[in-house]
mmCIF file of N, CA and C and ligand atoms in Angstrom:
data_model
loop_
_atom_site.group_PDB
_atom_site.id
_atom_site.type_symbol
_atom_site.label_atom_id
_atom_site.label_comp_id
_atom_site.label_asym_id
_atom_site.label_seq_id
_atom_site.Cartn_x
_atom_site.Cartn_y
_atom_site.Cartn_z
ATOM 1 N N MET E 612 105.473 100.981 68.812
ATOM 2 C CA MET E 612 106.166 100.661 70.240
ATOM 3 C C MET E 612 106.885 99.355 69.935
ATOM 4 N N ILE E 613 108.038 99.519 70.555
ATOM 5 C CA ILE E 613 108.683 97.987 70.638
ATOM 6 C C ILE E 613 109.223 97.898 72.194
ATOM 7 N N LYS E 614 109.054 96.411 72.681
ATOM 8 C CA LYS E 614 109.746 96.242 73.997
ATOM 9 C C LYS E 614 111.257 96.016 73.830
ATOM 10 N N LEU E 615 111.987 97.176 74.839
ATOM 11 C CA LEU E 615 113.330 97.074 74.403
ATOM 12 C C LEU E 615 113.909 96.217 75.660
ATOM 13 N N PHE E 616 113.201 96.033 76.553
ATOM 14 C CA PHE E 616 113.924 95.431 77.695
ATOM 15 C C PHE E 616 112.794 94.877 78.737
ATOM 16 N N SER E 617 113.081 93.565 79.283
ATOM 17 C CA SER E 617 112.291 93.177 80.564
ATOM 18 C C SER E 617 113.063 92.356 81.503
ATOM 19 N N SER E 618 113.042 92.719 82.892
ATOM 20 C CA SER E 618 113.861 92.252 83.699
ATOM 21 C C SER E 618 113.046 92.524 85.236
ATOM 22 N N ASP E 619 113.340 91.528 86.106
ATOM 23 C CA ASP E 619 112.938 91.905 87.532
ATOM 24 C C ASP E 619 113.972 92.459 88.135
ATOM 25 N N ASP E 620 115.287 92.880 87.559
ATOM 26 C CA ASP E 620 116.166 93.418 88.135
ATOM 27 C C ASP E 620 116.213 94.889 88.300
ATOM 28 N N MET E 621 115.589 95.425 89.296
ATOM 29 C CA MET E 621 115.077 96.853 89.566
ATOM 30 C C MET E 621 116.292 97.789 89.349
ATOM 31 N N PHE E 622 117.510 97.466 89.894
ATOM 32 C CA PHE E 622 118.670 98.018 89.939
ATOM 33 C C PHE E 622 118.989 98.410 88.314
ATOM 34 N N LEU E 623 118.937 97.222 87.656
ATOM 35 C CA LEU E 623 119.307 97.381 86.085
ATOM 36 C C LEU E 623 118.114 98.254 85.278
ATOM 37 N N MET E 624 116.754 97.987 85.670
ATOM 38 C CA MET E 624 115.897 98.864 85.073
ATOM 39 C C MET E 624 116.003 100.331 85.353
ATOM 40 N N GLN E 625 116.369 100.680 86.737
ATOM 41 C CA GLN E 625 116.501 101.922 87.344
ATOM 42 C C GLN E 625 117.810 102.613 86.358
ATOM 43 N N SER E 626 118.606 101.981 86.234
ATOM 44 C CA SER E 626 119.926 102.435 85.516
ATOM 45 C C SER E 626 119.679 102.737 84.180
ATOM 46 N N LEU E 627 118.806 101.929 83.589
ATOM 47 C CA LEU E 627 118.345 102.084 82.089
ATOM 48 C C LEU E 627 117.562 103.231 82.037
ATOM 49 N N LYS E 628 116.607 103.463 82.773
ATOM 50 C CA LYS E 628 115.601 104.702 82.980
ATOM 51 C C LYS E 628 116.340 105.837 82.952
ATOM 52 N N SER E 629 117.443 105.769 84.103
ATOM 53 C CA SER E 629 118.126 107.240 84.030
ATOM 54 C C SER E 629 119.101 107.621 82.934
ATOM 55 N N GLU E 630 119.593 106.198 82.134
ATOM 56 C CA GLU E 630 120.290 106.550 80.833
ATOM 57 C C GLU E 630 119.291 107.352 79.986
ATOM 58 N N LEU E 631 118.270 106.690 79.572
ATOM 59 C CA LEU E 631 117.185 107.039 78.605
ATOM 60 C C LEU E 631 116.804 108.494 79.076
ATOM 61 N N ASP E 632 116.408 108.790 80.190
ATOM 62 C CA ASP E 632 116.096 110.213 80.578
ATOM 63 C C ASP E 632 117.309 111.086 80.135
ATOM 64 N N ALA E 633 118.431 110.784 80.324
ATOM 65 C CA ALA E 633 119.386 111.608 80.029
ATOM 66 C C ALA E 633 119.677 111.946 78.602
ATOM 67 N N LEU E 634 119.319 110.709 77.926
ATOM 68 C CA LEU E 634 119.489 111.109 76.277
ATOM 69 C C LEU E 634 118.048 111.589 75.885
ATOM 70 N N ALA E 635 117.118 111.817 76.679
ATOM 71 C CA ALA E 635 115.687 112.384 76.259
ATOM 72 C C ALA E 635 115.001 111.273 75.315
ATOM 73 N N ILE E 636 115.263 110.159 75.656
ATOM 74 C CA ILE E 636 114.593 109.083 74.818
ATOM 75 C C ILE E 636 113.286 108.846 75.126
ATOM 76 N N PRO E 637 112.192 108.617 74.636
ATOM 77 C CA PRO E 637 110.745 108.475 75.063
ATOM 78 C C PRO E 637 110.788 106.978 75.211
ATOM 79 N N TYR E 638 110.073 106.657 76.489
ATOM 80 C CA TYR E 638 109.942 105.255 76.889
ATOM 81 C C TYR E 638 108.663 105.096 77.729
ATOM 82 N N MET E 639 108.058 104.015 78.059
ATOM 83 C CA MET E 639 107.314 103.836 79.030
ATOM 84 C C MET E 639 107.469 102.389 79.791
ATOM 85 N N ILE E 640 107.034 102.150 80.956
ATOM 86 C CA ILE E 640 107.258 101.123 81.697
ATOM 87 C C ILE E 640 105.846 100.308 82.006
ATOM 88 N N LYS E 641 105.957 99.098 81.298
ATOM 89 C CA LYS E 641 104.617 98.155 82.011
ATOM 90 C C LYS E 641 105.093 97.241 83.242
ATOM 91 N N ASN E 642 104.137 97.189 83.744
ATOM 92 C CA ASN E 642 104.373 96.184 85.123
ATOM 93 C C ASN E 642 105.322 96.762 85.998
ATOM 94 N N GLU E 643 105.308 98.087 86.082
ATOM 95 C CA GLU E 643 106.305 98.542 86.953
ATOM 96 C C GLU E 643 106.341 98.060 88.409
ATOM 97 N N TYR E 644 105.080 97.916 88.920
ATOM 98 C CA TYR E 644 104.820 97.668 90.385
ATOM 99 C C TYR E 644 104.599 96.080 90.524
ATOM 100 N N ALA E 645 104.588 95.353 89.500
ATOM 101 C CA ALA E 645 104.200 93.975 89.512
ATOM 102 C C ALA E 645 105.180 93.427 90.569
ATOM 103 N N SER E 646 106.535 93.436 90.324
ATOM 104 C CA SER E 646 107.142 92.667 91.177
ATOM 105 C C SER E 646 107.084 92.508 92.618
ATOM 106 N N GLY E 647 106.837 93.912 93.154
ATOM 107 C CA GLY E 647 106.721 94.228 94.467
ATOM 108 C C GLY E 647 105.197 93.556 95.299
ATOM 109 N N ALA E 648 104.404 93.054 94.206
ATOM 110 C CA ALA E 648 103.261 92.328 94.681
ATOM 111 C C ALA E 648 103.135 90.856 94.396
ATOM 112 N N MET E 649 104.432 90.481 93.887
ATOM 113 C CA MET E 649 104.486 89.169 93.262
ATOM 114 C C MET E 649 103.653 88.078 93.647
ATOM 115 N N GLY E 650 103.513 88.179 95.304
ATOM 116 C CA GLY E 650 102.789 86.865 96.139
ATOM 117 C C GLY E 650 101.216 86.900 95.698
ATOM 118 N N GLU E 651 100.993 88.090 95.323
ATOM 119 C CA GLU E 651 99.369 88.232 95.438
ATOM 120 C C GLU E 651 98.904 88.036 93.873
ATOM 121 N N LEU E 652 99.781 88.065 93.056
ATOM 122 C CA LEU E 652 99.435 87.941 91.601
ATOM 123 C C LEU E 652 99.213 86.379 91.243
ATOM 124 N N PRO E 653 97.961 86.239 90.449
ATOM 125 C CA PRO E 653 97.614 84.877 90.092
ATOM 126 C C PRO E 653 98.880 84.636 88.904
ATOM 127 N N TRP E 654 99.544 85.286 88.178
ATOM 128 C CA TRP E 654 100.516 84.964 87.328
ATOM 129 C C TRP E 654 101.798 85.335 87.793
ATOM 130 N N GLN E 655 102.707 84.254 87.390
ATOM 131 C CA GLN E 655 104.043 84.339 88.174
ATOM 132 C C GLN E 655 105.375 84.917 87.183
ATOM 133 N N ASP E 656 105.237 85.155 86.201
ATOM 134 C CA ASP E 656 106.213 85.580 85.097
ATOM 135 C C ASP E 656 106.071 87.075 84.640
ATOM 136 N N THR E 657 105.407 87.928 85.613
ATOM 137 C CA THR E 657 105.061 89.427 85.100
ATOM 138 C C THR E 657 106.583 90.027 85.730
ATOM 139 N N GLN E 658 106.948 90.654 84.761
ATOM 140 C CA GLN E 658 108.256 91.596 85.032
ATOM 141 C C GLN E 658 107.934 92.896 84.470
ATOM 142 N N PRO E 659 108.511 93.931 84.906
ATOM 143 C CA PRO E 659 108.528 95.275 84.404
ATOM 144 C C PRO E 659 109.258 95.052 83.051
ATOM 145 N N GLU E 660 108.495 95.849 82.115
ATOM 146 C CA GLU E 660 109.271 95.782 80.835
ATOM 147 C C GLU E 660 108.937 97.232 80.711
ATOM 148 N N LEU E 661 110.264 97.350 79.708
ATOM 149 C CA LEU E 661 110.450 99.040 79.142
ATOM 150 C C LEU E 661 110.308 98.814 77.951
ATOM 151 N N TRP E 662 109.505 99.669 77.300
ATOM 152 C CA TRP E 662 108.935 99.951 75.967
ATOM 153 C C TRP E 662 109.600 101.076 75.294
ATOM 154 N N LEU E 663 110.140 101.092 74.131
ATOM 155 C CA LEU E 663 110.275 102.439 73.389
ATOM 156 C C LEU E 663 109.030 102.743 72.624
ATOM 157 N N ILE E 664 108.695 104.021 73.234
ATOM 158 C CA ILE E 664 107.631 104.476 72.226
ATOM 159 C C ILE E 664 107.695 105.090 71.000
ATOM 160 N N ASP E 665 109.009 105.392 70.582
ATOM 161 C CA ASP E 665 109.351 105.908 69.282
ATOM 162 C C ASP E 665 110.529 104.992 68.599
ATOM 163 N N ASP E 666 109.977 103.773 67.832
ATOM 164 C CA ASP E 666 110.997 103.143 67.114
ATOM 165 C C ASP E 666 112.294 103.649 66.749
ATOM 166 N N THR E 667 112.246 104.675 66.399
ATOM 167 C CA THR E 667 113.605 105.460 65.444
ATOM 168 C C THR E 667 114.584 105.499 66.788
ATOM 169 N N TRP E 668 114.467 105.472 67.872
ATOM 170 C CA TRP E 668 115.299 105.513 69.060
ATOM 171 C C TRP E 668 115.882 104.057 69.119
ATOM 172 N N GLN E 669 115.530 102.907 68.489
ATOM 173 C CA GLN E 669 115.944 101.816 69.018
ATOM 174 C C GLN E 669 117.424 101.474 68.957
ATOM 175 N N ALA E 670 118.072 101.874 67.732
ATOM 176 C CA ALA E 670 119.406 101.657 67.612
ATOM 177 C C ALA E 670 120.352 102.264 69.027
ATOM 178 N N ARG E 671 119.784 103.444 69.232
ATOM 179 C CA ARG E 671 120.454 104.339 70.376
ATOM 180 C C ARG E 671 120.270 103.635 71.447
ATOM 181 N N ALA E 672 118.987 103.231 71.670
ATOM 182 C CA ALA E 672 118.506 102.646 72.956
ATOM 183 C C ALA E 672 119.489 101.329 73.231
ATOM 184 N N ASN E 673 119.366 100.506 72.270
ATOM 185 C CA ASN E 673 120.216 99.202 72.224
ATOM 186 C C ASN E 673 121.720 99.714 72.752
ATOM 187 N N GLN E 674 122.585 100.596 72.214
ATOM 188 C CA GLN E 674 123.704 100.937 72.548
ATOM 189 C C GLN E 674 123.810 101.242 74.114
ATOM 190 N N VAL E 675 122.827 101.893 74.600
ATOM 191 C CA VAL E 675 122.826 102.279 75.862
ATOM 192 C C VAL E 675 122.621 101.066 76.807
ATOM 193 N N MET E 676 121.696 100.086 76.264
ATOM 194 C CA MET E 676 121.668 98.758 77.111
ATOM 195 C C MET E 676 122.835 97.975 76.981
ATOM 196 N N ASP E 677 123.530 97.883 75.814
ATOM 197 C CA ASP E 677 124.831 97.107 75.697
ATOM 198 C C ASP E 677 125.840 97.748 76.754
ATOM 199 N N ALA E 678 125.892 98.975 76.634
ATOM 200 C CA ALA E 678 127.011 99.588 77.519
ATOM 201 C C ALA E 678 126.739 99.390 78.999
ATOM 202 N N LEU E 679 125.396 99.312 79.362
ATOM 203 C CA LEU E 679 124.955 98.837 80.738
ATOM 204 C C LEU E 679 125.224 97.584 81.004
ATOM 205 N N MET E 680 124.930 96.499 80.054
ATOM 206 C CA MET E 680 125.412 95.180 80.263
ATOM 207 C C MET E 680 126.993 94.968 80.269
ATOM 208 N N ALA E 681 127.416 95.680 79.728
ATOM 209 C CA ALA E 681 128.870 95.226 79.548
ATOM 210 C C ALA E 681 129.645 95.587 80.898
ATOM 211 N N HIS E 682 128.977 96.707 81.383
ATOM 212 C CA HIS E 682 129.488 97.291 82.528
ATOM 213 C C HIS E 682 129.094 96.330 83.633
ATOM 214 N N SER E 683 128.047 95.809 83.730
ATOM 215 C CA SER E 683 127.803 94.880 84.928
ATOM 216 C C SER E 683 128.333 93.572 84.716
ATOM 217 N N VAL E 684 128.759 93.114 83.572
ATOM 218 C CA VAL E 684 129.600 91.907 83.393
ATOM 219 C C VAL E 684 130.973 91.970 83.461
ATOM 220 N N SER E 685 131.544 93.238 83.355
ATOM 221 C CA SER E 685 132.849 93.389 83.267
ATOM 222 C C SER E 685 133.565 93.392 84.672
ATOM 223 N N SER E 686 132.514 93.633 85.702
ATOM 224 C CA SER E 686 133.215 93.583 87.281
ATOM 225 C C SER E 686 132.711 92.313 87.855
ATOM 226 N N PRO E 687 132.995 90.988 87.488
ATOM 227 C CA PRO E 687 132.364 89.971 88.377
ATOM 228 C C PRO E 687 132.679 89.940 89.750
ATOM 229 N N GLY E 688 133.832 90.560 90.166
ATOM 230 C CA GLY E 688 134.214 90.343 91.467
ATOM 231 C C GLY E 688 133.633 91.497 92.558
ATOM 232 N N ASP E 689 133.106 92.239 91.804
ATOM 233 C CA ASP E 689 132.578 93.216 92.730
ATOM 234 C C ASP E 689 131.538 93.012 93.686
ATOM 235 N N LYS E 690 131.412 93.183 94.664
ATOM 236 C CA LYS E 690 130.526 92.726 96.023
ATOM 237 C C LYS E 690 129.035 93.431 96.077
ATOM 238 N N GLU E 691 129.131 94.252 95.163
ATOM 239 C CA GLU E 691 127.753 94.710 95.061
ATOM 240 C C GLU E 691 126.892 94.188 93.993
ATOM 241 N N GLN E 692 127.446 93.125 93.358
ATOM 242 C CA GLN E 692 126.620 92.412 92.389
ATOM 243 C C GLN E 692 125.654 91.526 93.147
ATOM 244 N N GLU E 693 124.422 90.977 92.253
ATOM 245 C CA GLU E 693 123.821 90.077 92.771
ATOM 246 C C GLU E 693 124.686 88.815 92.317
ATOM 247 N N TRP E 694 123.995 87.735 93.072
ATOM 248 C CA TRP E 694 124.652 86.629 92.853
ATOM 249 C C TRP E 694 123.515 85.601 92.573
ATOM 250 N N VAL E 695 123.730 84.441 91.871
ATOM 251 C CA VAL E 695 122.762 83.382 91.430
ATOM 252 C C VAL E 695 122.954 82.193 92.358
ATOM 253 N N CYS E 696 122.310 81.686 93.335
ATOM 254 C CA CYS E 696 122.581 80.249 93.819
ATOM 255 C C CYS E 696 122.727 79.259 92.977
ATOM 256 N N ARG E 697 123.897 78.409 92.980
ATOM 257 C CA ARG E 697 124.392 77.319 92.320
ATOM 258 C C ARG E 697 123.213 76.134 92.430
ATOM 259 N N ASN E 698 122.712 76.223 93.786
ATOM 260 C CA ASN E 698 121.959 75.036 94.204
ATOM 261 C C ASN E 698 120.691 75.240 93.503
ATOM 262 N N CYS E 699 119.979 76.515 93.890
ATOM 263 C CA CYS E 699 118.320 76.499 93.359
ATOM 264 C C CYS E 699 118.285 77.727 92.531
ATOM 265 N N LYS E 700 119.214 78.036 92.146
ATOM 266 C CA LYS E 700 119.021 79.110 90.883
ATOM 267 C C LYS E 700 118.544 80.632 91.427
ATOM 268 N N GLU E 701 118.150 80.535 92.632
ATOM 269 C CA GLU E 701 117.458 81.942 93.136
ATOM 270 C C GLU E 701 118.668 83.066 93.212
ATOM 271 N N LYS E 702 118.362 84.259 92.803
ATOM 272 C CA LYS E 702 118.953 85.396 92.756
ATOM 273 C C LYS E 702 119.141 86.084 94.257
ATOM 274 N N ASN E 703 120.385 86.219 94.710
ATOM 275 C CA ASN E 703 120.583 86.831 95.845
ATOM 276 C C ASN E 703 121.156 88.046 95.992
ATOM 277 N N GLY E 704 120.970 88.742 97.103
ATOM 278 C CA GLY E 704 121.397 90.316 96.929
ATOM 279 C C GLY E 704 123.010 90.277 97.510
ATOM 280 N N ALA E 705 123.871 91.303 97.202
ATOM 281 C CA ALA E 705 125.080 91.201 97.177
ATOM 282 C C ALA E 705 125.582 91.119 98.879
ATOM 283 N N ALA E 706 124.486 91.507 99.470
ATOM 284 C CA ALA E 706 124.809 91.533 101.194
ATOM 285 C C ALA E 706 124.806 90.299 101.752
ATOM 286 N N PHE E 707 124.190 89.095 101.050
ATOM 287 C CA PHE E 707 124.052 87.638 101.549
ATOM 288 C C PHE E 707 125.115 86.845 101.186
ATOM 289 N N ASP E 708 125.747 86.061 102.464
ATOM 290 C CA ASP E 708 126.724 85.278 101.936
ATOM 291 C C ASP E 708 126.077 83.877 101.856
ATOM 292 N N PHE E 709 124.860 83.672 102.034
ATOM 293 C CA PHE E 709 123.952 82.469 101.872
ATOM 294 C C PHE E 709 122.705 82.798 101.212
ATOM 295 N N CYS E 710 122.273 81.741 100.425
ATOM 296 C CA CYS E 710 121.288 81.747 99.667
ATOM 297 C C CYS E 710 120.102 81.915 100.589
ATOM 298 N N TRP E 711 118.935 82.912 100.493
ATOM 299 C CA TRP E 711 118.062 83.063 101.286
ATOM 300 C C TRP E 711 116.888 81.842 101.407
ATOM 301 N N GLN E 712 117.025 81.133 100.123
ATOM 302 C CA GLN E 712 116.085 80.290 100.176
ATOM 303 C C GLN E 712 116.461 79.044 100.492
ATOM 304 N N CYS E 713 117.827 78.555 99.862
ATOM 305 C CA CYS E 713 117.917 77.137 100.484
ATOM 306 C C CYS E 713 119.347 77.119 101.396
ATOM 307 N N GLU E 714 119.774 78.241 101.805
ATOM 308 C CA GLU E 714 120.973 78.629 102.723
ATOM 309 C C GLU E 714 122.110 77.771 102.039
ATOM 310 N N HIS E 715 122.210 77.530 100.558
ATOM 311 C CA HIS E 715 123.300 77.048 99.996
ATOM 312 C C HIS E 715 124.649 78.415 100.332
ATOM 313 N N GLN E 716 125.775 77.879 100.413
ATOM 314 C CA GLN E 716 126.776 79.107 100.684
ATOM 315 C C GLN E 716 127.057 79.782 99.284
ATOM 316 N N ARG E 717 127.377 81.031 99.371
ATOM 317 C CA ARG E 717 127.527 81.893 98.142
ATOM 318 C C ARG E 717 128.905 81.331 97.645
ATOM 319 N N HIS E 718 128.916 81.012 96.097
ATOM 320 C CA HIS E 718 130.149 80.720 95.607
ATOM 321 C C HIS E 718 130.919 82.112 95.148
ATOM 322 N N GLU E 719 132.457 81.915 95.292
ATOM 323 C CA GLU E 719 133.121 82.735 94.615
ATOM 324 C C GLU E 719 133.037 82.760 93.066
ATOM 325 N N VAL E 720 133.029 84.030 92.398
ATOM 326 C CA VAL E 720 132.909 84.009 90.706
ATOM 327 C C VAL E 720 134.783 83.646 90.493
HETATM 328 ZN ZN1 ZN P 182 119.531 78.455 96.789
#
């Protein structure tokens, strides 16, 4: 097994899972529910991880991932995108105009 992807971005993780499902690429998720209970965990860096069960799919899976990444990067003006606070580096949902953590105003990309 090889680790293909690790992220606490559940939207990206979900997109990747549906792509792999569509192509019938076998995978498994580790730490899938970790991020929801982050405050209760003794460790801080636990992110959901997507592992390929069959290494022979690696090249195909990487293509899928590249396509997903390219898609999310190619539309920086998209209001649905998450944004990262310039002040404290916290990730914020697209719906917020101010950082939930430090109340720094959202910057336009
Ligand atoms: Zn902030």
